[in-house]
mmCIF file of C-alpha atoms in Angstrom:
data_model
loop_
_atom_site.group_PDB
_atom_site.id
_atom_site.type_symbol
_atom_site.label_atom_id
_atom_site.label_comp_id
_atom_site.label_asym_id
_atom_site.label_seq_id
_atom_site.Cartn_x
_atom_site.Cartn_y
_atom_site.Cartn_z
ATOM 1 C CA UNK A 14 -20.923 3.366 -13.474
ATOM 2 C CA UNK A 15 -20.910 5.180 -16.538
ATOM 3 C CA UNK A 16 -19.836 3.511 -19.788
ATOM 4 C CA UNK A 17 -17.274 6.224 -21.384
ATOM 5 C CA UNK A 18 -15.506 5.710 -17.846
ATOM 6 C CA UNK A 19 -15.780 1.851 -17.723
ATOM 7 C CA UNK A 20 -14.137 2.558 -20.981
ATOM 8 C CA UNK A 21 -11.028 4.730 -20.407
ATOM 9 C CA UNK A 22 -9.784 2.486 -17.555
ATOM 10 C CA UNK A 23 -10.623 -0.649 -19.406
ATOM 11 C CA UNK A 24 -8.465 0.912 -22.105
ATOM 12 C CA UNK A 25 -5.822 1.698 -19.281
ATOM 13 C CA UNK A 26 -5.645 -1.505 -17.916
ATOM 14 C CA UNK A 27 -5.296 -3.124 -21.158
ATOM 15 C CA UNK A 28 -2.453 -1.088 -21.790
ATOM 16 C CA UNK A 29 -0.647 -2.114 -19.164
ATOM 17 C CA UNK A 30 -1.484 -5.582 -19.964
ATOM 18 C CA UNK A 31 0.184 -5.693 -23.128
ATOM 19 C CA UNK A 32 2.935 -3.741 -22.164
ATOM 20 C CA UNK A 33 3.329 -6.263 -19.479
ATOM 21 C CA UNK A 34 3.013 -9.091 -21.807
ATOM 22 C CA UNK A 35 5.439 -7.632 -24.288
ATOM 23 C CA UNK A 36 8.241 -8.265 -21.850
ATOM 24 C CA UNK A 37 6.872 -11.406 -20.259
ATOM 25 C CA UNK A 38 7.155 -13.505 -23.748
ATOM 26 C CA UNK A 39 10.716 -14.058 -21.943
ATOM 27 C CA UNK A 40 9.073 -16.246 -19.503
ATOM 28 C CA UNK A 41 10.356 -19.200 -21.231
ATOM 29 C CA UNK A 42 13.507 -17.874 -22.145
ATOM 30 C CA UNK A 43 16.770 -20.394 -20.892
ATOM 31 C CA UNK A 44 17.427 -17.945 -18.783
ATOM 32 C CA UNK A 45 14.045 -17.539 -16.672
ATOM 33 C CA UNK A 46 14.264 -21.519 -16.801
ATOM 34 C CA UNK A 47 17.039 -21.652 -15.419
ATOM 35 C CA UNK A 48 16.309 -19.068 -12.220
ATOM 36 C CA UNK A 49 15.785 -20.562 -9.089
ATOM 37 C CA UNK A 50 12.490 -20.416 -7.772
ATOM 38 C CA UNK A 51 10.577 -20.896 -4.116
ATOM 39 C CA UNK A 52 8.262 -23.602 -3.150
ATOM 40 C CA UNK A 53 5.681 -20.594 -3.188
ATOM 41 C CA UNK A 54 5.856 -20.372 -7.188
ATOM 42 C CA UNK A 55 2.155 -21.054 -8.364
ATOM 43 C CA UNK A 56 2.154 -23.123 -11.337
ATOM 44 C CA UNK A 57 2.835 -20.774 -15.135
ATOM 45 C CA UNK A 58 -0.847 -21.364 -16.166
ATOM 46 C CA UNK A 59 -2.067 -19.543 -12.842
ATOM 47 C CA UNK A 60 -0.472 -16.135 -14.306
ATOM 48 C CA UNK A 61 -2.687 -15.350 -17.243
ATOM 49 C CA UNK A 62 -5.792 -16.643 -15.708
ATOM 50 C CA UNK A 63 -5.019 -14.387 -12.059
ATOM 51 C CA UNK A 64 -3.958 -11.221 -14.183
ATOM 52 C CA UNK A 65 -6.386 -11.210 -16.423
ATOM 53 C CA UNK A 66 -9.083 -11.002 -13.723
ATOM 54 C CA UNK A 67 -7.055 -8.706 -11.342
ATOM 55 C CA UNK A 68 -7.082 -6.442 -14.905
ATOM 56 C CA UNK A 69 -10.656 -6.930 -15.297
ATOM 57 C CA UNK A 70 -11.378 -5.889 -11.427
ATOM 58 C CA UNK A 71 -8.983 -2.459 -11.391
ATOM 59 C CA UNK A 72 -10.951 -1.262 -14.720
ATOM 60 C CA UNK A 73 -14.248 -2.069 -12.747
ATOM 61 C CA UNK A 74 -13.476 -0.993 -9.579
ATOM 62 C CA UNK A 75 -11.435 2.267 -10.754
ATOM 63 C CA UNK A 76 -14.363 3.375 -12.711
ATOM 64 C CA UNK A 77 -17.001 2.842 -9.868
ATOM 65 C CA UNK A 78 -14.599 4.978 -7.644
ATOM 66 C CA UNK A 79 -13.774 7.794 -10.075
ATOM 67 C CA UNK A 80 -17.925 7.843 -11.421
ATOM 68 C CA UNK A 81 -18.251 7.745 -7.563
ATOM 69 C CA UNK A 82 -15.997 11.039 -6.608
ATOM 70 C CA UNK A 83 -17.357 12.785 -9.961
ATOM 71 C CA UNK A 84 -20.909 12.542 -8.570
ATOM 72 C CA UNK A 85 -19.851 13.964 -5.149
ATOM 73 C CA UNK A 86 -18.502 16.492 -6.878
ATOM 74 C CA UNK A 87 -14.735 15.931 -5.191
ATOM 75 C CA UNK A 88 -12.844 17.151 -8.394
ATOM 76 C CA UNK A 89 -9.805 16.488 -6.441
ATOM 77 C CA UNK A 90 -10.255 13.793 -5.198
ATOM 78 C CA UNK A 91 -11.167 12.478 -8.586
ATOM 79 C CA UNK A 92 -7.632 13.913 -10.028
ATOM 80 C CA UNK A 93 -6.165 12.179 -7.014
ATOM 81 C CA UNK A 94 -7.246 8.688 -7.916
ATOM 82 C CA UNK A 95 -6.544 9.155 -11.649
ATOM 83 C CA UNK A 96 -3.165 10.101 -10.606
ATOM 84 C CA UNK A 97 -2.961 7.137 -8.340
ATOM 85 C CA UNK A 98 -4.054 5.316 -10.715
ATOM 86 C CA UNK A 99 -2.239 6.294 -13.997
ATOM 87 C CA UNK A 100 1.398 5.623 -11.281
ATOM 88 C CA UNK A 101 0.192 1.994 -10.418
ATOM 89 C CA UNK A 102 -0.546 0.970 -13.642
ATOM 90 C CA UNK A 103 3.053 2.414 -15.156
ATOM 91 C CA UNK A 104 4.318 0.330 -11.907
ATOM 92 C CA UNK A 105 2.725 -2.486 -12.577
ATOM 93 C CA UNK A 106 4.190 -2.702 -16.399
ATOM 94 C CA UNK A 107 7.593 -1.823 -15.500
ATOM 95 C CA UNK A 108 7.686 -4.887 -13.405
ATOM 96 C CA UNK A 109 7.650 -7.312 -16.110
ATOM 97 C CA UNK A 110 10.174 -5.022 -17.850
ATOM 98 C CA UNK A 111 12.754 -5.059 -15.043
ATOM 99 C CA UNK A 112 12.419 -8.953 -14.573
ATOM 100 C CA UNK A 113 11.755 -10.338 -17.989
ATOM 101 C CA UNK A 114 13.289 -8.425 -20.261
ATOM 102 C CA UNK A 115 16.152 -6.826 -18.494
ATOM 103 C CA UNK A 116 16.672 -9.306 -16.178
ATOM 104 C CA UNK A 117 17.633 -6.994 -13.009
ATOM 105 C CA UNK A 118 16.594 -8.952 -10.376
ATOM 106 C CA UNK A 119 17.068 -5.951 -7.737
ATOM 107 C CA UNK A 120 15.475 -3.698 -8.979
ATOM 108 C CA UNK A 121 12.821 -5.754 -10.415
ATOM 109 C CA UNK A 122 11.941 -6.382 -6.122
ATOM 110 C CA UNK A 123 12.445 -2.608 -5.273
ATOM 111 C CA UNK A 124 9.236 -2.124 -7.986
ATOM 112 C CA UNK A 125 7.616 -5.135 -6.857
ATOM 113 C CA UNK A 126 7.221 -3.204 -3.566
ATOM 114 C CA UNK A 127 6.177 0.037 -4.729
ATOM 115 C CA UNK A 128 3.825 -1.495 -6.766
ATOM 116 C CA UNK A 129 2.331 -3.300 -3.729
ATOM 117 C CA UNK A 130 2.646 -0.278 -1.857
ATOM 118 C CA UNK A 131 0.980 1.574 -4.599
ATOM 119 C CA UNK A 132 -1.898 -0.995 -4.946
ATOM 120 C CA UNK A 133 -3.038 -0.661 -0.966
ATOM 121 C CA UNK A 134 -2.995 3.114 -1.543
ATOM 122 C CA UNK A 135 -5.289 2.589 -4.599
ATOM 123 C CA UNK A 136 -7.609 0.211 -2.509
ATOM 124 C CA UNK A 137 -8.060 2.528 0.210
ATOM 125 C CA UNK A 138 -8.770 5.480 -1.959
ATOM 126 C CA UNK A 139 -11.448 3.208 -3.702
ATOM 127 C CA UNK A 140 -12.522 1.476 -0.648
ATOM 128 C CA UNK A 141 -13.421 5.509 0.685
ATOM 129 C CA UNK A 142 -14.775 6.622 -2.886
ATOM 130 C CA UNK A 143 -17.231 3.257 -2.803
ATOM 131 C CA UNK A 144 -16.615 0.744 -0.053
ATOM 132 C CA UNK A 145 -17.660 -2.215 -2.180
ATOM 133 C CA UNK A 146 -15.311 -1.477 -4.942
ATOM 134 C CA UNK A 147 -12.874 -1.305 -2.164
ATOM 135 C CA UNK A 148 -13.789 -4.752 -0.992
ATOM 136 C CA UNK A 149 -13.592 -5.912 -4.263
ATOM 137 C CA UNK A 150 -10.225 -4.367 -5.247
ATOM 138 C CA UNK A 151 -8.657 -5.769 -2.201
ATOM 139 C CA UNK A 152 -7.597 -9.242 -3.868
ATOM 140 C CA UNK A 153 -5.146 -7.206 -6.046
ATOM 141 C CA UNK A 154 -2.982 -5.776 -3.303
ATOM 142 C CA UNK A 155 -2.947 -9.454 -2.149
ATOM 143 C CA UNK A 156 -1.461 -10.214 -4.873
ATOM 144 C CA UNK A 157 0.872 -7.672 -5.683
ATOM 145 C CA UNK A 158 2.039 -8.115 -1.540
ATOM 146 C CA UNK A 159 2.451 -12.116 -2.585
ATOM 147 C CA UNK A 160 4.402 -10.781 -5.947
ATOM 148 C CA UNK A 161 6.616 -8.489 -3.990
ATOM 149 C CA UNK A 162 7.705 -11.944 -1.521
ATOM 150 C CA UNK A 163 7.850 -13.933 -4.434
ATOM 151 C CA UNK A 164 10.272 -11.559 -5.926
ATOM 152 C CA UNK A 165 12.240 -11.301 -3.314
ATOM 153 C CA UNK A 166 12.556 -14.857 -2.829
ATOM 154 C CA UNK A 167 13.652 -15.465 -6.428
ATOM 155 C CA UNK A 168 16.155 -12.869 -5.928
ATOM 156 C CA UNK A 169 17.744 -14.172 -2.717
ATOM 157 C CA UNK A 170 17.646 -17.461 -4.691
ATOM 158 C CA UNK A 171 19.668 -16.396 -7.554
ATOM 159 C CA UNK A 172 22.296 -13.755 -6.122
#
């Protein structure tokens, strides 16, 4: 893995991370207290400590995968994954957007799941770049799957 790429998706993912966090300072906001939520909420503390490692493991694992397709020589498959990429991360902040800050509930569910379905592409297009950066990316469409039922959930709770 070469450092200038480790770099630029570190830099992407922590982006998206405060991007994300802008609009999830409303997480203790009356009205995100007063939501509904399933027995399948994880505790608040859980949040920070999951996404910070999930950010940690796409910058990682993207940069193994795109260092991995460079070598190859697959140019397009490189421009694929940054593409792939560049879309799941701009998913993956307009989340907290559409639920925090605007509070649309919805919508926020409809992103959840492109999001998820965004993150399994991402996986299997590192998983076939390097198949142990695919391994290790795998916990993050877990996640984003759980996210897009948790969603959901809270939605059906609150309509």
């Amino acid at each position: 893995m070469k450092l200038t790429t480790v770099l630029a998706t570190a830099a992407a993912t922590t982006v998206t991370a405060a991007v994300g966090s802008i609009a999830s300072r409303e997480t203790d906001s009356r009205w995100y207290r007063k939501l509904r939520k399933p027995g399948i909420q994880p505790p608040p503390a859980v949040f920070p400590v999951v996404w910070t490692a999930l950010y940690a493991d796409i910058a990682v694992t993207s940069a193994v995968a795109i260092d991995s397709l460079t070598e190859r020589g697959d140019h397009d498959g490189r421009r694929k994954y940054i593409t792939a990429l560049g879309v799941n991360l701009v998913l993956n902040a307009s989340w907290s957007w559409m639920f925090f800050a605007w509070h649309r509930l919805v919508p926020a569910t409809l992103v959840a799941a492109a999001l998820a379905a965004s993150t399994v592409d991402l996986t299997r297009r590192t998983a076939a770049a390097n198949p142990t950066a695919g391994a290790a990316l795998a916990p993050y469409a877990g996640w984003t799957s759980f996210a897009t039922v948790l969603s959901g959930r809270i939605t059906q709770l609150n309509r």
